[in-house]
């Protein structure tokens, strides 16, 4: 059963928080068990696969998610599943065979070293299993069954962590980690296929009925999606690569630390982005522009308000948080982190619009907008990094991130809707100003960083919500609708929350 956007976004957000927490615990243990040499080999293998996977997976996974959600009839969904499955199989086998050939021919050993021969054999099987697992999970997302796909992501993570740590402890090294990943991907794909088979006919997917499937459009959409993700991915890597060229490894390490913290603020906006495409594809197919605009404005406003609170809090607490999280030696990462935050907020605001623009059959406006943003980011980094180093990279990337909301909004207007029309600028600025006026002096007045990190976030959140309701940035009805759609809070608790908020005097 399809769930509301709020409930789905919360489900994805919760699962990604869980997976992130597991990763934070798992990674240092794996590093210690493997040692620096073997962990370096594992990182190289993941990097090789990561580069190729953009071409291998992005087109098909986005196509299945978009087109299977356009209509709800069984024949259409079965036909889409079967049609997209064909390139999934072909690409998986071609890439997997390519990795095996690289191992068999000695190419992997010549390029990376003898230890990589066995790893590339396993990487071939890994690529095939990962391809099928991705197709199945994105099919579930397209069917708006994210509660099941996210459950499978969690199962996969727990199984992988358990198996990989066990086999590495037993002395099987990087090969053991890859085998554990192959096994977990296979198990998750099989379980996921069972979920899919309850919703669509697998027999009809193999021999589909004639439903007028726009095969050429699906093909073009898949190719366009690859270019879209290449442009988008460049935003994450151009600054680091150029900084590596012009500065030292130490400086890059500080900057990567700042980026890692900044990107955590995108967990909730990413959850919304992953939820919304399959919920507006049908609206684009029916040309319901008014409905798209209502959804875009509502979601963009909520994402902005939530992320603005997080970025404000991080700006205030950066000097306290960075040394505790990354270590005292990473004090130099504080300033670039603070400079990145405006761009992080802009990128967060753009994420719902990215998904809505991506849900349209023609991706030309999306490609032009994302390509323009990518070009701005590249030019600014080229101009600023040679002179200003890490600070220049942070400023350039922040502007590049922020330009995404501008370019995507222009693309949206070209398509007929305005995602930023629901922003209430004056009340929002009053809300942010009132919150900043309290938490900045509060954080400065606390002598201990740990106490500041414990006290400031809840105080800031209470002030922010109170100010938002008082200024009319959000209404009590807005909050009530969000709580109701999530369907996790008991009615009694919901009524008490609404009663308390309703007593806040309005400005």
Tab-separated table of C-alpha atoms in Angstrom:
chain	number	residue	atom	x	y	z
A	1	UNK	CA	0.000	0.000	0.000
A	2	UNK	CA	1.300	3.451	-0.904
A	3	UNK	CA	2.065	5.619	2.100
A	4	UNK	CA	2.002	9.375	2.529
A	5	UNK	CA	5.050	11.400	1.546
A	6	UNK	CA	5.702	12.396	5.180
A	7	UNK	CA	5.544	8.823	6.451
A	8	UNK	CA	7.737	7.588	3.605
A	9	UNK	CA	10.344	10.308	4.095
A	10	UNK	CA	10.452	9.530	7.822
A	11	UNK	CA	10.852	5.817	7.065
A	12	UNK	CA	13.782	6.482	4.725
A	13	UNK	CA	15.313	9.007	7.130
A	14	UNK	CA	15.091	6.568	10.057
A	15	UNK	CA	16.625	3.717	8.069
A	16	UNK	CA	19.489	5.911	6.825
A	17	UNK	CA	20.176	7.122	10.382
A	18	UNK	CA	20.313	3.483	11.507
A	19	UNK	CA	22.623	2.538	8.627
A	20	UNK	CA	24.841	5.561	9.297
A	21	UNK	CA	25.099	4.634	12.976
A	22	UNK	CA	26.038	1.050	12.103
A	23	UNK	CA	28.640	2.343	9.624
A	24	UNK	CA	30.190	4.667	12.216
A	25	UNK	CA	30.644	1.677	14.544
A	26	UNK	CA	31.601	-0.823	11.815
A	27	UNK	CA	34.204	1.108	9.817
A	28	UNK	CA	36.883	1.598	12.516
A	29	UNK	CA	36.569	-2.069	13.536
A	30	UNK	CA	37.008	-3.181	9.921
A	31	UNK	CA	39.989	-0.834	9.497
A	32	UNK	CA	41.696	-2.313	12.546
A	33	UNK	CA	41.027	-5.910	11.469
A	34	UNK	CA	42.178	-5.394	7.886
A	35	UNK	CA	45.070	-3.050	8.602
A	36	UNK	CA	46.048	-0.069	6.459
A	37	UNK	CA	47.300	-2.079	3.447
A	38	UNK	CA	44.269	-4.318	3.025
A	39	UNK	CA	41.842	-1.521	3.843
A	40	UNK	CA	43.532	0.538	1.142
A	41	UNK	CA	42.957	-2.330	-1.312
A	42	UNK	CA	39.304	-2.477	-0.306
A	43	UNK	CA	38.964	1.295	-0.809
A	44	UNK	CA	40.470	0.988	-4.308
A	45	UNK	CA	38.039	-1.798	-5.238
A	46	UNK	CA	35.075	0.267	-4.052
A	47	UNK	CA	36.351	3.306	-5.959
A	48	UNK	CA	36.714	1.319	-9.199
A	49	UNK	CA	33.199	-0.040	-8.838
A	50	UNK	CA	31.837	3.364	-7.795
A	51	UNK	CA	33.088	5.044	-10.964
A	52	UNK	CA	31.712	2.370	-13.284
A	53	UNK	CA	28.421	2.053	-11.393
A	54	UNK	CA	27.350	5.563	-12.457
A	55	UNK	CA	27.027	4.304	-16.042
A	56	UNK	CA	26.048	0.801	-15.005
A	57	UNK	CA	23.207	1.515	-12.592
A	58	UNK	CA	21.992	5.111	-12.535
A	59	UNK	CA	20.070	5.010	-15.805
A	60	UNK	CA	18.196	1.791	-15.112
A	61	UNK	CA	17.472	2.387	-11.430
A	62	UNK	CA	15.984	5.825	-12.068
A	63	UNK	CA	14.022	4.568	-15.094
A	64	UNK	CA	12.345	1.767	-13.153
A	65	UNK	CA	11.501	4.086	-10.268
A	66	UNK	CA	10.024	6.739	-12.548
A	67	UNK	CA	8.113	4.728	-15.168
A	68	UNK	CA	6.691	1.963	-12.979
A	69	UNK	CA	5.040	4.665	-10.844
A	70	UNK	CA	3.351	6.448	-13.764
A	71	UNK	CA	0.376	4.078	-13.763
A	72	UNK	CA	-1.085	1.712	-11.205
A	73	UNK	CA	-2.446	-1.037	-13.489
A	74	UNK	CA	-0.753	-4.437	-13.234
A	75	UNK	CA	-0.041	-4.856	-16.955
A	76	UNK	CA	1.795	-1.525	-17.215
A	77	UNK	CA	3.920	-2.138	-14.117
A	78	UNK	CA	4.791	-5.682	-15.214
A	79	UNK	CA	5.770	-4.445	-18.679
A	80	UNK	CA	8.004	-1.684	-17.269
A	81	UNK	CA	9.678	-4.103	-14.853
A	82	UNK	CA	10.414	-6.589	-17.621
A	83	UNK	CA	11.609	-4.007	-20.136
A	84	UNK	CA	14.064	-2.308	-17.766
A	85	UNK	CA	15.249	-5.709	-16.486
A	86	UNK	CA	16.777	-6.493	-19.884
A	87	UNK	CA	19.441	-3.737	-19.836
A	88	UNK	CA	19.970	-4.453	-16.132
A	89	UNK	CA	20.928	-8.030	-17.014
A	90	UNK	CA	23.038	-7.032	-20.022
A	91	UNK	CA	24.932	-4.278	-18.190
A	92	UNK	CA	25.477	-6.492	-15.154
A	93	UNK	CA	26.893	-9.340	-17.242
A	94	UNK	CA	29.035	-7.053	-19.425
A	95	UNK	CA	30.575	-5.165	-16.501
A	96	UNK	CA	30.956	-8.326	-14.423
A	97	UNK	CA	32.659	-10.088	-17.343
A	98	UNK	CA	34.896	-7.053	-17.818
A	99	UNK	CA	36.140	-7.303	-14.239
A	100	UNK	CA	36.744	-11.052	-14.644
A	101	UNK	CA	38.631	-10.433	-17.897
A	102	UNK	CA	40.771	-7.787	-16.170
A	103	UNK	CA	41.718	-10.393	-13.572
A	104	UNK	CA	42.249	-13.248	-16.065
A	105	UNK	CA	44.324	-11.192	-18.508
A	106	UNK	CA	46.603	-9.810	-15.818
A	107	UNK	CA	45.431	-6.239	-16.416
A	108	UNK	CA	44.296	-5.813	-12.810
A	109	UNK	CA	47.661	-7.059	-11.527
A	110	UNK	CA	49.633	-4.760	-13.847
A	111	UNK	CA	47.616	-1.670	-12.923
A	112	UNK	CA	46.968	-2.238	-9.210
A	113	UNK	CA	49.246	-5.073	-8.095
A	114	UNK	CA	49.179	-8.888	-7.839
A	115	UNK	CA	46.881	-8.836	-4.807
A	116	UNK	CA	44.076	-7.426	-6.964
A	117	UNK	CA	43.764	-10.441	-9.282
A	118	UNK	CA	41.536	-12.427	-6.922
A	119	UNK	CA	39.717	-9.247	-5.899
A	120	UNK	CA	38.743	-8.469	-9.501
A	121	UNK	CA	37.391	-12.003	-9.979
A	122	UNK	CA	35.159	-11.421	-6.969
A	123	UNK	CA	34.354	-7.892	-8.133
A	124	UNK	CA	32.831	-9.383	-11.293
A	125	UNK	CA	30.358	-11.418	-9.250
A	126	UNK	CA	29.837	-8.511	-6.848
A	127	UNK	CA	28.856	-6.194	-9.727
A	128	UNK	CA	26.251	-8.651	-11.033
A	129	UNK	CA	24.674	-9.284	-7.616
A	130	UNK	CA	24.685	-5.575	-6.751
A	131	UNK	CA	23.013	-4.793	-10.086
A	132	UNK	CA	20.102	-7.161	-9.443
A	133	UNK	CA	19.714	-6.047	-5.839
A	134	UNK	CA	19.533	-2.399	-6.893
A	135	UNK	CA	16.940	-3.126	-9.587
A	136	UNK	CA	14.707	-4.967	-7.128
A	137	UNK	CA	14.922	-2.314	-4.399
A	138	UNK	CA	14.277	0.564	-6.795
A	139	UNK	CA	11.312	-1.359	-8.184
A	140	UNK	CA	9.875	-1.488	-4.665
A	141	UNK	CA	10.468	2.254	-4.324
A	142	UNK	CA	8.724	2.890	-7.642
A	143	UNK	CA	5.773	0.849	-6.386
A	144	UNK	CA	5.769	3.174	-3.338
A	145	UNK	CA	6.695	0.296	-1.043
A	146	UNK	CA	9.587	2.141	0.557
A	147	UNK	CA	8.848	0.604	3.952
A	148	UNK	CA	9.903	-2.747	2.464
A	149	UNK	CA	12.853	-1.454	0.466
A	150	UNK	CA	14.205	0.377	3.516
A	151	UNK	CA	13.728	-2.727	5.658
A	152	UNK	CA	15.810	-4.631	3.123
A	153	UNK	CA	18.514	-1.948	3.215
A	154	UNK	CA	18.697	-2.421	6.990
A	155	UNK	CA	18.732	-6.232	6.706
A	156	UNK	CA	21.484	-5.982	4.108
A	157	UNK	CA	23.599	-3.711	6.311
A	158	UNK	CA	23.246	-5.852	9.428
A	159	UNK	CA	24.003	-9.068	7.504
A	160	UNK	CA	26.989	-7.512	5.762
A	161	UNK	CA	28.505	-6.138	8.965
A	162	UNK	CA	28.046	-9.451	10.776
A	163	UNK	CA	29.393	-11.642	7.969
A	164	UNK	CA	32.264	-9.392	6.920
A	165	UNK	CA	33.620	-8.897	10.435
A	166	UNK	CA	33.370	-12.650	11.028
A	167	UNK	CA	35.251	-13.663	7.872
A	168	UNK	CA	37.893	-10.953	8.324
A	169	UNK	CA	38.416	-12.045	11.932
A	170	UNK	CA	38.906	-15.589	10.616
A	171	UNK	CA	41.672	-14.307	8.353
A	172	UNK	CA	40.029	-14.046	4.928
A	173	UNK	CA	40.858	-10.376	4.368
A	174	UNK	CA	39.378	-8.260	1.587
A	175	UNK	CA	38.237	-11.361	-0.306
A	176	UNK	CA	36.101	-12.253	2.688
A	177	UNK	CA	34.542	-8.775	2.780
A	178	UNK	CA	33.591	-9.008	-0.912
A	179	UNK	CA	32.180	-12.523	-0.463
A	180	UNK	CA	30.099	-11.271	2.479
A	181	UNK	CA	28.777	-8.441	0.294
A	182	UNK	CA	27.960	-10.847	-2.544
A	183	UNK	CA	26.032	-13.112	-0.173
A	184	UNK	CA	24.049	-10.277	1.411
A	185	UNK	CA	23.201	-8.727	-1.965
A	186	UNK	CA	21.954	-12.099	-3.189
A	187	UNK	CA	19.802	-12.718	-0.116
A	188	UNK	CA	18.294	-9.220	-0.252
A	189	UNK	CA	17.598	-9.522	-3.994
A	190	UNK	CA	15.767	-12.831	-3.481
A	191	UNK	CA	13.671	-11.505	-0.582
A	192	UNK	CA	12.944	-8.319	-2.523
A	193	UNK	CA	11.888	-10.302	-5.582
A	194	UNK	CA	9.378	-12.084	-3.357
A	195	UNK	CA	7.906	-8.702	-2.361
A	196	UNK	CA	7.825	-7.576	-6.001
A	197	UNK	CA	6.066	-10.770	-7.105
A	198	UNK	CA	3.157	-9.929	-4.786
A	199	UNK	CA	2.597	-6.648	-6.627
A	200	UNK	CA	3.286	-7.484	-10.277
A	201	UNK	CA	3.195	-10.583	-12.473
A	202	UNK	CA	6.710	-11.869	-13.117
A	203	UNK	CA	5.374	-14.038	-15.955
A	204	UNK	CA	3.832	-10.970	-17.576
A	205	UNK	CA	7.138	-9.164	-17.118
A	206	UNK	CA	8.852	-11.800	-19.263
A	207	UNK	CA	6.086	-11.825	-21.900
A	208	UNK	CA	4.338	-8.471	-21.377
A	209	UNK	CA	1.036	-7.406	-22.881
A	210	UNK	CA	0.982	-4.538	-25.368
A	211	UNK	CA	0.423	-1.505	-23.144
A	212	UNK	CA	1.955	1.083	-25.451
A	213	UNK	CA	5.198	1.188	-23.502
A	214	UNK	CA	7.264	4.226	-24.629
A	215	UNK	CA	10.449	2.211	-25.088
A	216	UNK	CA	12.417	4.929	-26.854
A	217	UNK	CA	11.474	7.443	-24.150
A	218	UNK	CA	12.574	5.039	-21.422
A	219	UNK	CA	15.890	4.504	-23.226
A	220	UNK	CA	16.456	8.253	-23.620
A	221	UNK	CA	15.481	8.807	-19.990
A	222	UNK	CA	18.033	6.230	-18.850
A	223	UNK	CA	20.829	7.841	-20.885
A	224	UNK	CA	19.863	11.321	-19.653
A	225	UNK	CA	19.849	10.060	-16.050
A	226	UNK	CA	23.463	8.931	-16.419
A	227	UNK	CA	24.526	12.418	-17.541
A	228	UNK	CA	22.435	13.999	-14.774
A	229	UNK	CA	24.207	11.965	-12.107
A	230	UNK	CA	27.605	12.658	-13.664
A	231	UNK	CA	26.901	16.400	-13.356
A	232	UNK	CA	25.528	15.993	-9.831
A	233	UNK	CA	28.384	13.756	-8.701
A	234	UNK	CA	30.922	16.309	-9.930
A	235	UNK	CA	29.626	18.695	-7.247
A	236	UNK	CA	30.857	16.254	-4.589
A	237	UNK	CA	34.329	15.597	-6.012
A	238	UNK	CA	35.670	18.531	-8.068
A	239	UNK	CA	36.680	20.565	-5.012
A	240	UNK	CA	38.491	17.655	-3.378
A	241	UNK	CA	40.378	16.689	-6.550
A	242	UNK	CA	41.490	20.267	-7.262
A	243	UNK	CA	42.433	20.810	-3.624
A	244	UNK	CA	44.514	17.619	-3.781
A	245	UNK	CA	46.344	19.010	-6.827
A	246	UNK	CA	47.166	22.437	-5.364
A	247	UNK	CA	47.601	21.702	-1.645
A	248	UNK	CA	48.804	18.965	0.702
A	249	UNK	CA	47.168	15.749	1.872
A	250	UNK	CA	46.823	17.314	5.320
A	251	UNK	CA	44.746	20.217	3.981
A	252	UNK	CA	42.581	17.812	1.974
A	253	UNK	CA	42.027	15.810	5.158
A	254	UNK	CA	40.777	18.878	7.029
A	255	UNK	CA	38.486	19.795	4.149
A	256	UNK	CA	37.118	16.253	3.798
A	257	UNK	CA	36.335	16.299	7.502
A	258	UNK	CA	34.307	19.492	7.053
A	259	UNK	CA	32.498	18.003	4.049
A	260	UNK	CA	31.670	14.795	5.912
A	261	UNK	CA	29.960	16.755	8.693
A	262	UNK	CA	28.160	19.100	6.296
A	263	UNK	CA	26.755	16.226	4.243
A	264	UNK	CA	25.126	14.655	7.318
A	265	UNK	CA	22.734	17.639	7.298
A	266	UNK	CA	21.326	16.279	4.022
A	267	UNK	CA	19.948	13.060	5.499
A	268	UNK	CA	16.391	14.390	5.813
A	269	UNK	CA	16.363	16.304	2.478
A	270	UNK	CA	17.749	13.195	0.751
A	271	UNK	CA	14.956	11.122	2.286
A	272	UNK	CA	12.408	13.547	0.827
A	273	UNK	CA	14.197	13.462	-2.530
A	274	UNK	CA	14.058	9.662	-2.606
A	275	UNK	CA	10.355	9.709	-1.675
A	276	UNK	CA	8.968	12.287	-4.048
A	277	UNK	CA	9.919	11.210	-7.597
A	278	UNK	CA	7.609	8.197	-7.657
A	279	UNK	CA	4.808	10.320	-6.192
A	280	UNK	CA	4.807	12.958	-8.912
A	281	UNK	CA	5.534	10.830	-12.004
A	282	UNK	CA	1.840	10.105	-12.386
A	283	UNK	CA	1.044	13.819	-11.984
A	284	UNK	CA	3.448	14.696	-14.814
A	285	UNK	CA	1.926	11.939	-16.924
A	286	UNK	CA	-1.533	13.477	-16.370
A	287	UNK	CA	-0.208	17.040	-16.822
A	288	UNK	CA	-1.515	18.060	-13.372
A	289	UNK	CA	0.769	21.092	-12.980
A	290	UNK	CA	-1.294	22.686	-10.197
A	291	UNK	CA	-0.996	19.548	-8.059
A	292	UNK	CA	2.744	19.411	-8.740
A	293	UNK	CA	3.155	23.046	-7.691
A	294	UNK	CA	1.210	22.541	-4.450
A	295	UNK	CA	3.323	19.541	-3.529
A	296	UNK	CA	6.580	21.246	-4.556
A	297	UNK	CA	5.918	24.394	-2.550
A	298	UNK	CA	4.827	22.514	0.559
A	299	UNK	CA	7.755	20.093	0.570
A	300	UNK	CA	10.346	22.765	-0.288
A	301	UNK	CA	9.098	24.959	2.558
A	302	UNK	CA	9.308	22.159	5.112
A	303	UNK	CA	12.748	21.023	3.912
A	304	UNK	CA	14.026	24.602	4.081
A	305	UNK	CA	12.668	25.190	7.589
A	306	UNK	CA	14.079	21.926	8.949
A	307	UNK	CA	17.502	22.266	7.310
A	308	UNK	CA	17.753	25.959	8.252
A	309	UNK	CA	17.469	24.956	11.915
A	310	UNK	CA	20.212	22.340	11.515
A	311	UNK	CA	22.580	24.661	9.643
A	312	UNK	CA	22.047	27.441	12.178
A	313	UNK	CA	22.790	25.031	15.007
A	314	UNK	CA	25.894	23.706	13.256
A	315	UNK	CA	27.131	27.248	12.575
A	316	UNK	CA	26.850	28.035	16.288
A	317	UNK	CA	28.331	24.757	17.537
A	318	UNK	CA	30.969	24.059	14.856
A	319	UNK	CA	33.886	25.081	17.075
A	320	UNK	CA	32.594	22.771	19.832
A	321	UNK	CA	31.519	19.851	17.636
A	322	UNK	CA	34.410	19.467	15.171
A	323	UNK	CA	37.215	18.832	17.725
A	324	UNK	CA	35.055	16.375	19.666
A	325	UNK	CA	33.915	14.490	16.548
A	326	UNK	CA	37.062	14.559	14.396
A	327	UNK	CA	39.716	15.183	17.048
A	328	UNK	CA	41.602	18.208	18.337
A	329	UNK	CA	43.905	18.181	15.306
A	330	UNK	CA	40.936	19.048	13.057
A	331	UNK	CA	40.397	22.562	14.447
A	332	UNK	CA	41.296	23.874	10.995
A	333	UNK	CA	38.124	22.257	9.601
A	334	UNK	CA	35.830	24.617	11.556
A	335	UNK	CA	36.044	27.616	9.215
A	336	UNK	CA	35.500	25.670	5.953
A	337	UNK	CA	32.559	23.895	7.576
A	338	UNK	CA	30.931	27.211	8.480
A	339	UNK	CA	31.554	28.544	4.964
A	340	UNK	CA	29.982	25.434	3.432
A	341	UNK	CA	26.756	25.731	5.439
A	342	UNK	CA	24.923	28.347	3.280
A	343	UNK	CA	25.517	26.171	0.227
A	344	UNK	CA	24.439	23.057	2.113
A	345	UNK	CA	21.145	24.804	2.896
A	346	UNK	CA	20.705	25.798	-0.752
A	347	UNK	CA	21.425	22.254	-1.959
A	348	UNK	CA	18.930	20.911	0.581
A	349	UNK	CA	16.248	23.296	-0.700
A	350	UNK	CA	16.940	22.129	-4.260
A	351	UNK	CA	16.576	18.411	-3.542
A	352	UNK	CA	12.741	18.223	-3.763
A	353	UNK	CA	12.847	20.235	-7.000
A	354	UNK	CA	15.555	17.935	-8.365
A	355	UNK	CA	13.306	14.928	-7.783
A	356	UNK	CA	10.215	16.616	-9.242
A	357	UNK	CA	12.109	17.772	-12.341
A	358	UNK	CA	13.557	14.280	-12.665
A	359	UNK	CA	10.059	12.760	-12.570
A	360	UNK	CA	9.260	14.357	-15.934
A	361	UNK	CA	9.801	12.249	-19.048
A	362	UNK	CA	12.010	14.850	-20.729
A	363	UNK	CA	15.099	15.598	-18.647
A	364	UNK	CA	16.505	18.355	-20.869
A	365	UNK	CA	15.685	21.247	-18.451
A	366	UNK	CA	17.073	19.195	-15.550
A	367	UNK	CA	20.291	18.472	-17.450
A	368	UNK	CA	20.797	22.099	-18.489
A	369	UNK	CA	20.205	23.355	-14.931
A	370	UNK	CA	22.444	20.746	-13.283
A	371	UNK	CA	25.134	21.157	-15.944
A	372	UNK	CA	25.145	24.940	-15.420
A	373	UNK	CA	25.522	24.459	-11.664
A	374	UNK	CA	28.341	21.969	-12.239
A	375	UNK	CA	30.107	24.475	-14.511
A	376	UNK	CA	29.760	27.298	-11.960
A	377	UNK	CA	31.195	25.024	-9.283
A	378	UNK	CA	34.144	23.999	-11.475
A	379	UNK	CA	35.020	27.553	-12.555
A	380	UNK	CA	34.843	28.967	-9.024
A	381	UNK	CA	37.006	26.180	-7.616
A	382	UNK	CA	39.568	26.711	-10.392
A	383	UNK	CA	39.640	30.433	-9.621
A	384	UNK	CA	39.720	30.324	-5.820
A	385	UNK	CA	41.661	27.210	-4.783
A	386	UNK	CA	45.087	28.210	-6.235
A	387	UNK	CA	45.034	31.469	-4.248
A	388	UNK	CA	42.973	30.720	-1.146
A	389	UNK	CA	43.359	26.949	-0.756
A	390	UNK	CA	40.883	25.247	1.554
A	391	UNK	CA	38.976	28.466	2.290
A	392	UNK	CA	38.635	29.112	-1.440
A	393	UNK	CA	37.351	25.578	-1.978
A	394	UNK	CA	34.726	26.037	0.738
A	395	UNK	CA	33.537	29.381	-0.671
A	396	UNK	CA	33.466	28.096	-4.259
A	397	UNK	CA	31.656	24.889	-3.338
A	398	UNK	CA	29.171	26.704	-1.126
A	399	UNK	CA	28.280	29.022	-4.013
A	400	UNK	CA	28.157	26.031	-6.364
A	401	UNK	CA	25.817	24.143	-4.029
A	402	UNK	CA	23.665	27.232	-3.549
A	403	UNK	CA	23.407	27.872	-7.291
A	404	UNK	CA	21.635	24.538	-7.635
A	405	UNK	CA	18.449	25.904	-6.058
A	406	UNK	CA	18.564	28.893	-8.430
A	407	UNK	CA	19.096	26.868	-11.605
A	408	UNK	CA	16.611	24.133	-10.650
A	409	UNK	CA	13.964	26.719	-9.769
A	410	UNK	CA	14.481	28.388	-13.166
A	411	UNK	CA	14.095	24.979	-14.811
A	412	UNK	CA	10.930	24.368	-12.786
A	413	UNK	CA	9.452	27.690	-13.908
A	414	UNK	CA	10.245	26.728	-17.489
A	415	UNK	CA	8.215	23.560	-16.882
A	416	UNK	CA	5.292	25.546	-15.472
A	417	UNK	CA	5.566	25.521	-11.674
A	418	UNK	CA	7.281	27.590	-8.973
A	419	UNK	CA	8.779	25.518	-6.109
A	420	UNK	CA	9.838	28.577	-4.089
A	421	UNK	CA	6.443	30.287	-4.118
A	422	UNK	CA	5.507	28.836	-0.724
A	423	UNK	CA	8.468	30.314	1.162
A	424	UNK	CA	7.464	32.963	3.676
A	425	UNK	CA	10.618	35.046	3.682
A	426	UNK	CA	9.904	37.679	6.356
A	427	UNK	CA	8.448	35.347	9.037
A	428	UNK	CA	11.219	32.834	8.350
A	429	UNK	CA	13.940	35.455	8.797
A	430	UNK	CA	12.296	36.580	12.039
A	431	UNK	CA	12.237	32.976	13.249
A	432	UNK	CA	15.901	32.406	12.398
A	433	UNK	CA	16.884	35.754	13.915
A	434	UNK	CA	15.058	35.055	17.176
A	435	UNK	CA	16.668	31.626	17.453
A	436	UNK	CA	20.151	32.948	16.658
A	437	UNK	CA	19.737	35.735	19.227
A	438	UNK	CA	19.270	33.091	21.927
A	439	UNK	CA	21.644	30.274	20.980
A	440	UNK	CA	24.711	32.318	19.947
A	441	UNK	CA	25.179	33.946	23.383
A	442	UNK	CA	24.086	30.730	25.102
A	443	UNK	CA	26.774	28.685	23.329
A	444	UNK	CA	29.405	31.373	23.973
A	445	UNK	CA	28.564	31.482	27.664
A	446	UNK	CA	29.041	27.753	28.251
A	447	UNK	CA	32.606	26.852	29.167
A	448	UNK	CA	32.444	23.184	28.173
A	449	UNK	CA	31.988	22.046	24.565
A	450	UNK	CA	30.238	18.900	25.752
A	451	UNK	CA	27.734	20.893	27.816
A	452	UNK	CA	27.142	23.217	24.855
A	453	UNK	CA	26.385	20.237	22.598
A	454	UNK	CA	23.940	18.864	25.170
A	455	UNK	CA	22.173	22.128	26.067
A	456	UNK	CA	22.068	24.240	22.901
A	457	UNK	CA	20.294	21.857	20.442
A	458	UNK	CA	17.115	21.272	22.506
A	459	UNK	CA	16.940	24.919	23.592
A	460	UNK	CA	17.418	26.027	19.994
A	461	UNK	CA	14.749	23.637	18.732
A	462	UNK	CA	12.201	24.848	21.301
A	463	UNK	CA	12.915	28.515	20.523
A	464	UNK	CA	12.768	27.821	16.788
A	465	UNK	CA	9.416	26.010	16.880
A	466	UNK	CA	7.949	28.617	19.230
A	467	UNK	CA	9.136	31.488	17.026
A	468	UNK	CA	7.954	29.706	13.867
A	469	UNK	CA	4.430	29.319	15.247
A	470	UNK	CA	4.389	32.843	16.716
A	471	UNK	CA	5.466	34.490	13.447
A	472	UNK	CA	3.202	32.337	11.301
A	473	UNK	CA	6.111	30.662	9.513
A	474	UNK	CA	4.263	27.444	10.242
A	475	UNK	CA	0.759	27.074	11.585
A	476	UNK	CA	-0.518	24.683	14.207
A	477	UNK	CA	-2.537	23.048	11.423
A	478	UNK	CA	0.688	22.469	9.443
A	479	UNK	CA	2.276	20.698	12.392
A	480	UNK	CA	-0.900	18.725	13.091
A	481	UNK	CA	-1.017	17.554	9.468
A	482	UNK	CA	2.621	16.447	9.572
A	483	UNK	CA	2.157	14.543	12.837
A	484	UNK	CA	-1.031	12.883	11.557
A	485	UNK	CA	0.559	11.821	8.273
A	486	UNK	CA	3.507	10.190	10.049
A	487	UNK	CA	1.091	7.858	11.876
A	488	UNK	CA	3.538	7.017	14.671
A	489	UNK	CA	2.531	9.397	17.454
A	490	UNK	CA	-0.493	8.318	19.553
A	491	UNK	CA	-3.584	10.509	19.183
A	492	UNK	CA	-3.446	11.514	22.842
A	493	UNK	CA	0.117	12.781	22.537
A	494	UNK	CA	-0.730	14.510	19.259
A	495	UNK	CA	-3.630	16.371	20.881
A	496	UNK	CA	-1.401	17.553	23.749
A	497	UNK	CA	1.259	18.825	21.335
A	498	UNK	CA	-1.365	20.708	19.334
A	499	UNK	CA	-2.870	22.158	22.526
A	500	UNK	CA	0.528	23.459	23.719
A	501	UNK	CA	1.367	24.965	20.323
A	502	UNK	CA	-2.057	26.558	20.055
A	503	UNK	CA	-1.385	28.534	23.249
A	504	UNK	CA	1.647	30.293	21.740
A	505	UNK	CA	0.717	33.975	21.165
A	506	UNK	CA	0.797	35.012	17.511
A	507	UNK	CA	2.708	38.091	16.353
